[in-house]
Short mmCIF file of C-alpha atoms in Angstrom, two decimals:
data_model
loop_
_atom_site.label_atom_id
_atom_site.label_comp_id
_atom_site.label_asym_id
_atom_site.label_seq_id
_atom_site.Cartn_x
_atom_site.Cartn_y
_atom_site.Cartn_z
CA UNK A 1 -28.86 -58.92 25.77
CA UNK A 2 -29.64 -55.46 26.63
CA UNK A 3 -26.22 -54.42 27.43
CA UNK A 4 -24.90 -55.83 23.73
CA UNK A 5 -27.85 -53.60 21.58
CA UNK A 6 -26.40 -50.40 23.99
CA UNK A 7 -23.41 -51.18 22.72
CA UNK A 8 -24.32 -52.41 19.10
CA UNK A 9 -26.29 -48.82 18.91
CA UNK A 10 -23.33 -46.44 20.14
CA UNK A 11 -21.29 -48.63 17.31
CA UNK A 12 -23.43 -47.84 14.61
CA UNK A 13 -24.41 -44.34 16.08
CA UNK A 14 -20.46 -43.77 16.25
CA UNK A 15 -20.07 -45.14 12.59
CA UNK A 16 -22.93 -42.34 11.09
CA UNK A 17 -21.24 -39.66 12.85
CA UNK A 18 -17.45 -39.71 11.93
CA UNK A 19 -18.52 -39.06 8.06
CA UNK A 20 -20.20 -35.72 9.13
CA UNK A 21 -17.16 -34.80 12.07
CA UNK A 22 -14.85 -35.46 8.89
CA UNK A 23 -16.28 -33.33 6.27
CA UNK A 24 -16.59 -30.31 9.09
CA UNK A 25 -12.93 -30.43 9.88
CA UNK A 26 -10.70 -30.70 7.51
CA UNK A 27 -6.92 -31.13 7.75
CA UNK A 28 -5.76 -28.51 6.26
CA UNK A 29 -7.27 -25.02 4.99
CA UNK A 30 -6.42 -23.82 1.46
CA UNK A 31 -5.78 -20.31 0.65
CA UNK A 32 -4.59 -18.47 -2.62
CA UNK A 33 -1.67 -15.89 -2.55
CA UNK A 34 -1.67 -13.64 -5.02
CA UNK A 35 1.18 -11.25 -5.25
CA UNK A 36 4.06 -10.13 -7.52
CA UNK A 37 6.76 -12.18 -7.00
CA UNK A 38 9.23 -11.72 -9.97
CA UNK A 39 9.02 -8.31 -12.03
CA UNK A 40 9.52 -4.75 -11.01
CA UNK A 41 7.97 -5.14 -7.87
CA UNK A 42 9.61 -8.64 -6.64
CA UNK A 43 11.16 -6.76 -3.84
CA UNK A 44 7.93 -6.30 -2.07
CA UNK A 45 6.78 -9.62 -3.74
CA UNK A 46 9.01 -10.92 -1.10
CA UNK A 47 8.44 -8.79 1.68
CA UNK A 48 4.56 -9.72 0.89
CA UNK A 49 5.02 -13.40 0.84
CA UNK A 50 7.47 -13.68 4.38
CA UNK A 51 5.22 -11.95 6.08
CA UNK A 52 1.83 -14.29 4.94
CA UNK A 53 4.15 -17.16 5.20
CA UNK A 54 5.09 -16.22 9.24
CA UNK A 55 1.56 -15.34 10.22
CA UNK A 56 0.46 -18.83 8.50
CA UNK A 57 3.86 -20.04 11.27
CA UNK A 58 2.27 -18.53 14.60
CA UNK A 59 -1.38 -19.56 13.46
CA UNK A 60 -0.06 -23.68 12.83
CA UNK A 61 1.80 -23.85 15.70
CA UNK A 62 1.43 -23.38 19.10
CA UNK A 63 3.19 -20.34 20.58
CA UNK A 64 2.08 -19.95 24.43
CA UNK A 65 4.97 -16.80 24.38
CA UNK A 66 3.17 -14.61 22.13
CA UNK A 67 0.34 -12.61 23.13
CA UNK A 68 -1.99 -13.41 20.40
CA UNK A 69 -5.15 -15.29 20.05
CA UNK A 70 -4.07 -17.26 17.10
CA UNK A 71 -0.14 -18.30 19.27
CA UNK A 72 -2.70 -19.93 21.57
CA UNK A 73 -3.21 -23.15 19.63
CA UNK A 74 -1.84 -25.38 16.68
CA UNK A 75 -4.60 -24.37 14.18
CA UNK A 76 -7.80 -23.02 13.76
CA UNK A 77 -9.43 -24.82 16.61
CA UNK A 78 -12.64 -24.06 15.65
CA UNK A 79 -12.04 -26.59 12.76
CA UNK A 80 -10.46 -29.19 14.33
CA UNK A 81 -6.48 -27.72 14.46
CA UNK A 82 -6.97 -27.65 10.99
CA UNK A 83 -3.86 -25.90 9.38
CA UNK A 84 -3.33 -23.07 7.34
CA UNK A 85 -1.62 -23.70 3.85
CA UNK A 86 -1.01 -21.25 1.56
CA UNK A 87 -0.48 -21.53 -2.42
CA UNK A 88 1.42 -18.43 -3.73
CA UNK A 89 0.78 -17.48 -7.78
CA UNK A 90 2.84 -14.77 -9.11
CA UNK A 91 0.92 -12.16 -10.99
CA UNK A 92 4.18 -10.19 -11.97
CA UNK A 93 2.05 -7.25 -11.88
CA UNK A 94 -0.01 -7.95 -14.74
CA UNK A 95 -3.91 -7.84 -13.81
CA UNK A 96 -4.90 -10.20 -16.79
CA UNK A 97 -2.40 -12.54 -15.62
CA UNK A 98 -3.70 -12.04 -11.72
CA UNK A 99 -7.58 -12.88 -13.29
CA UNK A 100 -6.08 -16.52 -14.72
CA UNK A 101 -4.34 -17.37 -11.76
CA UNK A 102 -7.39 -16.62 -9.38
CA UNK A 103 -9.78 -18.16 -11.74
CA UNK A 104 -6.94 -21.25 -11.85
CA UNK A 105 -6.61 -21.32 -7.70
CA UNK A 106 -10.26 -21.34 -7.51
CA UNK A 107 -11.56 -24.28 -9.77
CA UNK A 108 -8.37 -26.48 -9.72
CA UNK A 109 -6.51 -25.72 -6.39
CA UNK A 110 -10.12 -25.27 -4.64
CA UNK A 111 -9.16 -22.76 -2.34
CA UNK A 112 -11.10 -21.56 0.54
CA UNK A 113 -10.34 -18.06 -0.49
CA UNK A 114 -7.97 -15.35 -1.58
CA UNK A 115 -5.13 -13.11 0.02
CA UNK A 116 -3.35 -10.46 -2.48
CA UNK A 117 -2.64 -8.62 -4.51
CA UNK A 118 -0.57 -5.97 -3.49
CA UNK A 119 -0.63 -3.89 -6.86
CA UNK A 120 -3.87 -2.01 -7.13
CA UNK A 121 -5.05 -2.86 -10.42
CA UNK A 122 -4.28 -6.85 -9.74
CA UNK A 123 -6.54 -6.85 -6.97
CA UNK A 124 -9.48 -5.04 -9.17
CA UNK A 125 -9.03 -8.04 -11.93
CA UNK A 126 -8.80 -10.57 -9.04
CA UNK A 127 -11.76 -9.45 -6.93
CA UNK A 128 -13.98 -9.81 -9.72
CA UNK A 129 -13.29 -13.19 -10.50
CA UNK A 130 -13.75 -13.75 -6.56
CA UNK A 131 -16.86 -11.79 -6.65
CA UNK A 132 -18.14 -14.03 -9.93
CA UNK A 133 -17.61 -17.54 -7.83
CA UNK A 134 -18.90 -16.36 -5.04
CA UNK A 135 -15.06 -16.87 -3.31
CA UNK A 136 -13.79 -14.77 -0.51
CA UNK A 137 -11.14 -12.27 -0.77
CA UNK A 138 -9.42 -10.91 2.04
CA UNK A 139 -7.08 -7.66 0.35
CA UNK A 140 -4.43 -6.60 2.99
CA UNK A 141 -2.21 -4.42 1.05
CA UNK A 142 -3.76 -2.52 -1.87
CA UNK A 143 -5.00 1.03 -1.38
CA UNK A 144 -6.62 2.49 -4.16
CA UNK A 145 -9.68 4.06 -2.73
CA UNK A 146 -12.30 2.78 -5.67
CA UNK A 147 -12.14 -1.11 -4.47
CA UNK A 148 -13.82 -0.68 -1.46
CA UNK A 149 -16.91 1.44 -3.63
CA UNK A 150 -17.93 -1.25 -5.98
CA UNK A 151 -20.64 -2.47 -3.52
CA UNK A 152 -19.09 -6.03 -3.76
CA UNK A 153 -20.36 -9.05 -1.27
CA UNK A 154 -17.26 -11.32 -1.47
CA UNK A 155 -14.20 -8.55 -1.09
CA UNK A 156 -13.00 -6.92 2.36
CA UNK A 157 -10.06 -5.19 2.50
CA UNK A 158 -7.81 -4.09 6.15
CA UNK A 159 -5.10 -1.62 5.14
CA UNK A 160 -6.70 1.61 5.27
CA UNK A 161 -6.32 3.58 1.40
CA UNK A 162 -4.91 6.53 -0.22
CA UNK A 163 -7.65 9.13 0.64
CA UNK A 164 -7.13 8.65 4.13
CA UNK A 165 -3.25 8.27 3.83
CA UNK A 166 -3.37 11.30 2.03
CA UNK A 167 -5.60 13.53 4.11
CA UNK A 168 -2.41 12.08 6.64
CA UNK A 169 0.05 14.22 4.66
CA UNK A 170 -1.84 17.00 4.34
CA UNK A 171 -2.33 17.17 8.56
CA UNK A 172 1.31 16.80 8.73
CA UNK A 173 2.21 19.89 6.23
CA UNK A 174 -0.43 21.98 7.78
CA UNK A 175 0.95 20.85 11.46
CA UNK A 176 4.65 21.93 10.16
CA UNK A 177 3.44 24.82 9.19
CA UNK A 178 2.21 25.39 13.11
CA UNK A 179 4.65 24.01 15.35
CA UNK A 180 2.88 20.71 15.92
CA UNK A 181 5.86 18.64 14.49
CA UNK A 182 8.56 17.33 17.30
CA UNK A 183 11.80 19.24 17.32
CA UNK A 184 10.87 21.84 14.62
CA UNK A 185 9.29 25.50 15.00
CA UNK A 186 6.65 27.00 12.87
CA UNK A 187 7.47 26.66 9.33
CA UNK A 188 6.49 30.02 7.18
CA UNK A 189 3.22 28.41 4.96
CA UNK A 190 4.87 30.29 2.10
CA UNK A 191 7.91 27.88 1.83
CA UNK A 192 6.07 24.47 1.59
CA UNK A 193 3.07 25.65 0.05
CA UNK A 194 4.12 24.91 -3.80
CA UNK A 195 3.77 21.77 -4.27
CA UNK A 196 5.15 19.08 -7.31
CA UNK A 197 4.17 15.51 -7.64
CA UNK A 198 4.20 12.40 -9.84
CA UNK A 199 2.89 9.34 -9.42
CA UNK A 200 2.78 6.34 -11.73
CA UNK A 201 -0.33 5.87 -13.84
CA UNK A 202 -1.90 2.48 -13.33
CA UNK A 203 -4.99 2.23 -10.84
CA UNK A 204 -2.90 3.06 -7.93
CA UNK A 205 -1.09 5.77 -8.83
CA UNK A 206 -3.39 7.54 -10.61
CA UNK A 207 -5.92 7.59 -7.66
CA UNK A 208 -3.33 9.11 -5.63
CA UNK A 209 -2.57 11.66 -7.98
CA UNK A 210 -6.42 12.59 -7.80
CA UNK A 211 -6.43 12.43 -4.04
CA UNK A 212 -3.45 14.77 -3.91
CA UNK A 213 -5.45 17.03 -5.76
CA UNK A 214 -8.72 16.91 -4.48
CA UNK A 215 -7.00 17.87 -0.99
CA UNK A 216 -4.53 20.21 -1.91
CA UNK A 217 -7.17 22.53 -3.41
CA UNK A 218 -9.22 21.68 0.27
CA UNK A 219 -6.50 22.68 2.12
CA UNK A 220 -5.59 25.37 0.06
CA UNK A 221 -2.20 24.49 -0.88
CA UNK A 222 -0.80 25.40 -4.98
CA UNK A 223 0.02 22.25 -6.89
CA UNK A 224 1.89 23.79 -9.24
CA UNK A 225 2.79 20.24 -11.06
CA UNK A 226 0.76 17.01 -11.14
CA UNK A 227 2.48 14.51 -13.41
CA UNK A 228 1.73 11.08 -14.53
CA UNK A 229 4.40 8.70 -16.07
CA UNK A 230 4.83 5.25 -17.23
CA UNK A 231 5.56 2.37 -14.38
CA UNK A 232 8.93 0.98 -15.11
CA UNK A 233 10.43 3.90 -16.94
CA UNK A 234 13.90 3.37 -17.90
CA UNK A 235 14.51 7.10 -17.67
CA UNK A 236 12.26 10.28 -15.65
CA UNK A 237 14.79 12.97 -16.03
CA UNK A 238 12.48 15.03 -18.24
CA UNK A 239 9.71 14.33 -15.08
CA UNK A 240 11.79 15.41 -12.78
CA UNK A 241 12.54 18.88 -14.40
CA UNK A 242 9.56 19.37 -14.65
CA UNK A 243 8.43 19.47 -10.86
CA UNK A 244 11.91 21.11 -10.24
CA UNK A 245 11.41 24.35 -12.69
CA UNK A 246 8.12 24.94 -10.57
CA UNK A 247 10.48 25.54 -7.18
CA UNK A 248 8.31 23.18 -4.85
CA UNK A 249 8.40 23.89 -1.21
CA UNK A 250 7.16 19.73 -1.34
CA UNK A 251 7.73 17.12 -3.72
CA UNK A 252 4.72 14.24 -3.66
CA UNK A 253 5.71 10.43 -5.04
CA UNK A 254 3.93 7.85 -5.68
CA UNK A 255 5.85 4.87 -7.23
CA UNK A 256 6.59 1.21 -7.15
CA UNK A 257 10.50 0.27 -5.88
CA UNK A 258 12.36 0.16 -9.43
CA UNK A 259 10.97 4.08 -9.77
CA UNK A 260 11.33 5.28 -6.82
CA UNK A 261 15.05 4.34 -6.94
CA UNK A 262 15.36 6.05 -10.14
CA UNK A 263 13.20 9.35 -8.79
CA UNK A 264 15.98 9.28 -5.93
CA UNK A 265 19.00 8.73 -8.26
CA UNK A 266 17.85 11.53 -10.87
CA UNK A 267 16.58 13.80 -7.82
CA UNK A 268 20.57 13.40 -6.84
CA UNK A 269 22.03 14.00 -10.20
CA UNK A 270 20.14 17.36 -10.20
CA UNK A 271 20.62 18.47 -7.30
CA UNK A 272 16.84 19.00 -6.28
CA UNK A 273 16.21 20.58 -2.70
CA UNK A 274 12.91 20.89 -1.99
CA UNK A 275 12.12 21.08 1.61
CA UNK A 276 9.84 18.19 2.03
CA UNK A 277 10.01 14.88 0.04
CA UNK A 278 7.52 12.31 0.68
CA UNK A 279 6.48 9.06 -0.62
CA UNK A 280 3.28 6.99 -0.77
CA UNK A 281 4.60 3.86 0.80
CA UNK A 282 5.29 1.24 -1.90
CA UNK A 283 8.63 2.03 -3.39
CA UNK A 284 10.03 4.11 -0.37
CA UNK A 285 9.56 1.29 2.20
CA UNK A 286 11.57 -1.31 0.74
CA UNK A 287 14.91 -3.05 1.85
CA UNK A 288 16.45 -1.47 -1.48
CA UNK A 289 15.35 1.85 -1.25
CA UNK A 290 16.86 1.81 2.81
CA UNK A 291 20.24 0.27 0.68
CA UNK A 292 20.16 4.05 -1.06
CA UNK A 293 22.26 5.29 2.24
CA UNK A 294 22.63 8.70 3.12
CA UNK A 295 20.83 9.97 -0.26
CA UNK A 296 17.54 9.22 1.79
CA UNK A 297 17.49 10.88 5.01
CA UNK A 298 15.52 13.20 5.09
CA UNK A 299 12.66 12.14 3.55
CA UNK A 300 9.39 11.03 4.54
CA UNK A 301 7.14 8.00 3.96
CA UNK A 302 3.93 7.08 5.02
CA UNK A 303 3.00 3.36 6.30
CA UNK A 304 0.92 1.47 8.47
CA UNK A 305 4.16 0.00 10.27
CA UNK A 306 7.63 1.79 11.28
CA UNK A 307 10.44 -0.26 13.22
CA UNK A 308 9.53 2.04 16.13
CA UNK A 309 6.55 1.18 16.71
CA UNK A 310 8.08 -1.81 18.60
CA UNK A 311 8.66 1.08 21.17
CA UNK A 312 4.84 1.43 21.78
CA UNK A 313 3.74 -2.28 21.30
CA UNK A 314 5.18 -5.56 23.07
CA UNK A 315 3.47 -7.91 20.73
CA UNK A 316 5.13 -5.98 17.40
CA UNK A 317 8.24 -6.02 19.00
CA UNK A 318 7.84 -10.13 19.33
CA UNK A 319 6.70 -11.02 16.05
CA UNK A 320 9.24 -8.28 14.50
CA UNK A 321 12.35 -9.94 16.30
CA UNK A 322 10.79 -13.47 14.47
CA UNK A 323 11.14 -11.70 11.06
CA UNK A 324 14.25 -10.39 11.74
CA UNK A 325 15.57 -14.29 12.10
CA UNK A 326 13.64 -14.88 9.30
CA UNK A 327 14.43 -12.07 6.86
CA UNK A 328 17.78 -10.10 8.25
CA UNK A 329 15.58 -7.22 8.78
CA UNK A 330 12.73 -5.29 10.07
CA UNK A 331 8.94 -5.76 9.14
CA UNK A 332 8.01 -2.89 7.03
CA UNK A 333 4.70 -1.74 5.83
CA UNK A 334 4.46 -4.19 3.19
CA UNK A 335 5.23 -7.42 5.33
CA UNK A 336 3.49 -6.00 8.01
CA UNK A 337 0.02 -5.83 6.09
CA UNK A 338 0.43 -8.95 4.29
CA UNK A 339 0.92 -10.68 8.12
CA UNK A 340 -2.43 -8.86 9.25
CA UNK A 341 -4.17 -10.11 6.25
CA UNK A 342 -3.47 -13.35 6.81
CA UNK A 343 -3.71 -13.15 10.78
CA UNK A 344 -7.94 -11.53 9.49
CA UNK A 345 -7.99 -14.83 7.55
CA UNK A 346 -6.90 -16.85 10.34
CA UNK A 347 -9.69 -15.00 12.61
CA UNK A 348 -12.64 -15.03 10.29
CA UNK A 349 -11.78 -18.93 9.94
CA UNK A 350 -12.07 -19.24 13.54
CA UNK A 351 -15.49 -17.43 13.43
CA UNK A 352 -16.96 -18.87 10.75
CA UNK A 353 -16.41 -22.32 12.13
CA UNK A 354 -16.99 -23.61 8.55
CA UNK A 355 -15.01 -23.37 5.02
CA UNK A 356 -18.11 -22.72 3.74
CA UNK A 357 -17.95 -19.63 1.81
CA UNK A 358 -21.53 -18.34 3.43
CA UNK A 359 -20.21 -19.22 7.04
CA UNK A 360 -16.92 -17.29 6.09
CA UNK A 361 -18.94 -14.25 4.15
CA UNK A 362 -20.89 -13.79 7.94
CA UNK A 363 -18.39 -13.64 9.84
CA UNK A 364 -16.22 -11.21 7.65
CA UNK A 365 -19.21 -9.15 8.02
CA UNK A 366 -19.62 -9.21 11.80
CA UNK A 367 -15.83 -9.85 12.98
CA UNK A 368 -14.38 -7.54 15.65
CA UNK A 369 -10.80 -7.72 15.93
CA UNK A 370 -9.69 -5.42 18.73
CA UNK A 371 -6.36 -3.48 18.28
CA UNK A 372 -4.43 -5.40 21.08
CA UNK A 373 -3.92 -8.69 18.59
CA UNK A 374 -2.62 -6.62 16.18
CA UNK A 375 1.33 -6.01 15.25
CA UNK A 376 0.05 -2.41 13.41
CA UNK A 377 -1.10 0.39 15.47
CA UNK A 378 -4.62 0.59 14.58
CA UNK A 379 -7.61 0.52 16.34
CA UNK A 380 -8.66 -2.91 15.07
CA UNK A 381 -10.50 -4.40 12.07
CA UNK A 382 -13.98 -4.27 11.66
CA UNK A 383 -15.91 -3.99 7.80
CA UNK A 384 -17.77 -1.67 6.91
CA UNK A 385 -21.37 -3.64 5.67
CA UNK A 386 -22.88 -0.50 5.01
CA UNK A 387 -22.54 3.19 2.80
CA UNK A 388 -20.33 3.68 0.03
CA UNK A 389 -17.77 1.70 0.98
CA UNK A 390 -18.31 -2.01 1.73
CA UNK A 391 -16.09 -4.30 3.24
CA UNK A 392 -13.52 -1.53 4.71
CA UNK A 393 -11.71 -2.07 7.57
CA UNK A 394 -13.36 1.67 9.67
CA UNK A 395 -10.63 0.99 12.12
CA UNK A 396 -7.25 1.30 10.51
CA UNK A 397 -4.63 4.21 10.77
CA UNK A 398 -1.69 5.59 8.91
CA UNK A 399 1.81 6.79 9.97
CA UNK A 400 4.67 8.84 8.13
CA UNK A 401 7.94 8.40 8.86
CA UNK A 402 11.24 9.92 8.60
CA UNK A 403 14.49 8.24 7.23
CA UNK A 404 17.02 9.00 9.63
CA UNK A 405 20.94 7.94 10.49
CA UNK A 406 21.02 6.46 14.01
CA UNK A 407 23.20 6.17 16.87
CA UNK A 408 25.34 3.23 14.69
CA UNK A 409 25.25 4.75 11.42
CA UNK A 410 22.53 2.58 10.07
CA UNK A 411 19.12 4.33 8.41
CA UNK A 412 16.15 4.03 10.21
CA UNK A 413 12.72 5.42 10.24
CA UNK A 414 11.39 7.39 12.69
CA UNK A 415 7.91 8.05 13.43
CA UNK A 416 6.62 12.34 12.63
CA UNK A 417 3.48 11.83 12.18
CA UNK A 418 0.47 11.55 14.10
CA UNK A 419 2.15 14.23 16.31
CA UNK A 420 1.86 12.41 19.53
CA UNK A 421 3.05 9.30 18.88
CA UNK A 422 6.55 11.06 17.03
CA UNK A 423 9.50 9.36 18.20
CA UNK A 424 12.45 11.26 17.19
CA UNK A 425 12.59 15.46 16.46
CA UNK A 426 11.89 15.67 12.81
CA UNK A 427 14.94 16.81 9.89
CA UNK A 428 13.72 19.62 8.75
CA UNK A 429 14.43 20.87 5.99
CA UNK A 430 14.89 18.15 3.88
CA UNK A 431 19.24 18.14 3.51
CA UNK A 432 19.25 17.88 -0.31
CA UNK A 433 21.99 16.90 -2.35
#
């Protein structure tokens, strides 16, 4: 008789406990995507999206091959193998739009949380709503300085932004102007100290175009021309004449891809040779910009992830050559963030041990993700919980590259700056047209 109530207790001790192990690891794990995936910027929509979609791959499956924590197992183990599925809204670059669709995600789709948005001014609209629900966003890819200084509690954001990116370019002009750049001697400060930008005027590129200010009067270079123009326009010759009547040594750009392939195309038609041209990532980092040909080599783009830095990390090198199947072509610096947001998502999930948005807001806040996991070259990812800028990754990096024509004719990018890490002499000065 004894023997039956041991086993008539573990029955019904057995029965009250697979309710609870039920509820605390669920099948699958629901996050939002927000990003623009028709519209001007569809291009990196889809660069975005592949490379959330093959971090999600590596973090479902088991992938013993790659050297990365979340390869290791089929799901987040700390939640059962619990997979990863993503639900991707297209915010065609519209911030009200981005609002709905997170508000939308949030109450109908119940998502755990949020990855996007990609366009600066999305992410602001988005992050609210997040920070109203009390929902997690994760932000891998915008970089307007301001969304990290709004004190929020339920936004954290990896990329590193625009101030630091472009403190980056102002090293690298001040470095060419001593020597420090591979394969070029000391430039004369006199011919790349004018400088002409433009950047597009929505939250993104208006932040840059303060940022460019702010350090060229630091480092004590003459921005002779600081314009702001409509995203999207169908014509910026009259921009463009502009910044060429003031006879920069360097022309600045900040724009999204359907501009910058205008800027390019009406920089050709007028012949412009300055002898620097660099752009703030978005636009000048995309498959279509690359299609330009020989009309870009020459100039230079910063980014958080160049082709070459497969030289310098293994683990890149393996989860580029997957993207390559996947895509035809190289992870850029779009793809590349949108993968390391996800991958933080993946992490934090594993930390938090819980969907719970308090479990996940803790261990955003106390996650340590060293640099060796990583397929950018950064440091790692750890938030900032404290100062005037919460929820920043302190551990990021940027790089500028060069467009360049390889050994088999193709255009590449080529790593100038930091200095030490360059991995080709830079073309200086810029060829022209």
């Amino acid at each position: 008789m004894r023997k039956i109530a041991l086993i008539a207790a573990a029955a019904l001790l057995a029965a009250m406990l697979v309710p609870a192990m039920a509820w605390s690891a669920p099948k699958e794990i629901k996050i939002g995507v927000i990003y623009p995936l028709t519209g001007g910027a569809a291009a990196a929509g889809r660069e975005l999206r592949a490379g959330a979609e093959l971090a999600a791959q590596i973090a479902n499956q088991s992938m013993p091959n790659i050297n990365m924590d979340m390869a290791k197992t089929a799901g987040v183990k700390s939640l059962g193998g619990a997979k990863i599925t993503l639900i991707f809204k297209d915010h065609q670059g519209n911030p009200q739009l981005g609002a709905d669709l997170a508000k939308k995600l949030i109450l109908d789709d119940k998502v755990v949380g949020i990855l996007g948005c990609y366009h600066s001014s999305v992410t602001k609209t988005v992050s609210a709503v997040c920070e109203r629900y009390g929902v997690p966003m994760i932000n891998g890819s915008s970089t307007s300085p301001g969304l990290t200084k709004r004190g929020f509690k339920w936004f954290w954001r990896t990329t590193p932004h625009d101030k630091w990116f472009t403190k980056d370019l102002f090293e690298f002009l001040v470095g060419l102007s001593k020597g420090k750049v591979k394969g070029v001697k000391a430039v004369p400060r006199a011919d790349i100290n004018t400088l002409a930008s433009a950047c597009e005027k929505t939250e993104w590129g208006s932040n840059v175009a303060i940022e460019i200010e702010n350090f060229a009067k630091e480092y004590k270079f003459n921005l002779a021309s600081n314009i702001l123009y409509a995203a999207k326009s169908p014509d910026l010759s009259s921009e463009v004449q502009s910044m060429i009547a003031v006879k920069p040594g360097a022309m600045l750009f900040a724009s999204y891809t359907s501009d910058a392939l205008l800027m390019i195309k009406t920089l050709k038609s007028m012949k412009a040779k300055p002898k620097v041209v660099w752009g703030q990532d978005a636009g000048f980092d995309k498959p279509e910009f690359v299609a330009l040909g020989d009309d870009i080599v020459g100039i230079l783009t910063r980014s958080v992830f160049l082709p070459s830095v497969v030289k310098m990390k293994p683990l890149s090198g393996q989860v580029n050559a997957m993207y390559v199947k996947m895509m035809g072509h190289d992870l850029g610096g779009a793809s590349a963030r949108s993968f390391t947001g996800l991958q933080t998502w993946v992490y934090v999930l594993e930390k938090a041990g819980s969907t719970e948005p308090k479990a996940i807001q803790a261990a955003c806040n106390t996650i340590s993700i060293p640099g060796d996991q990583l397929v950018v070259p950064w440091v790692g990812i750890k938030f900032s919980t404290k100062g005037d800028e919460i929820g920043q990754n302190v551990l990021g990096g940027g790089l500028i590259g060069q467009y360049q024509k390889q050994k088999d004719g193709k255009i590449g990018l080529e790593v100038v700056y930091p200095f030490d890490i360059a991995t080709a002499p830079m073309v200086y000065p810029f060829p022209g047209y």
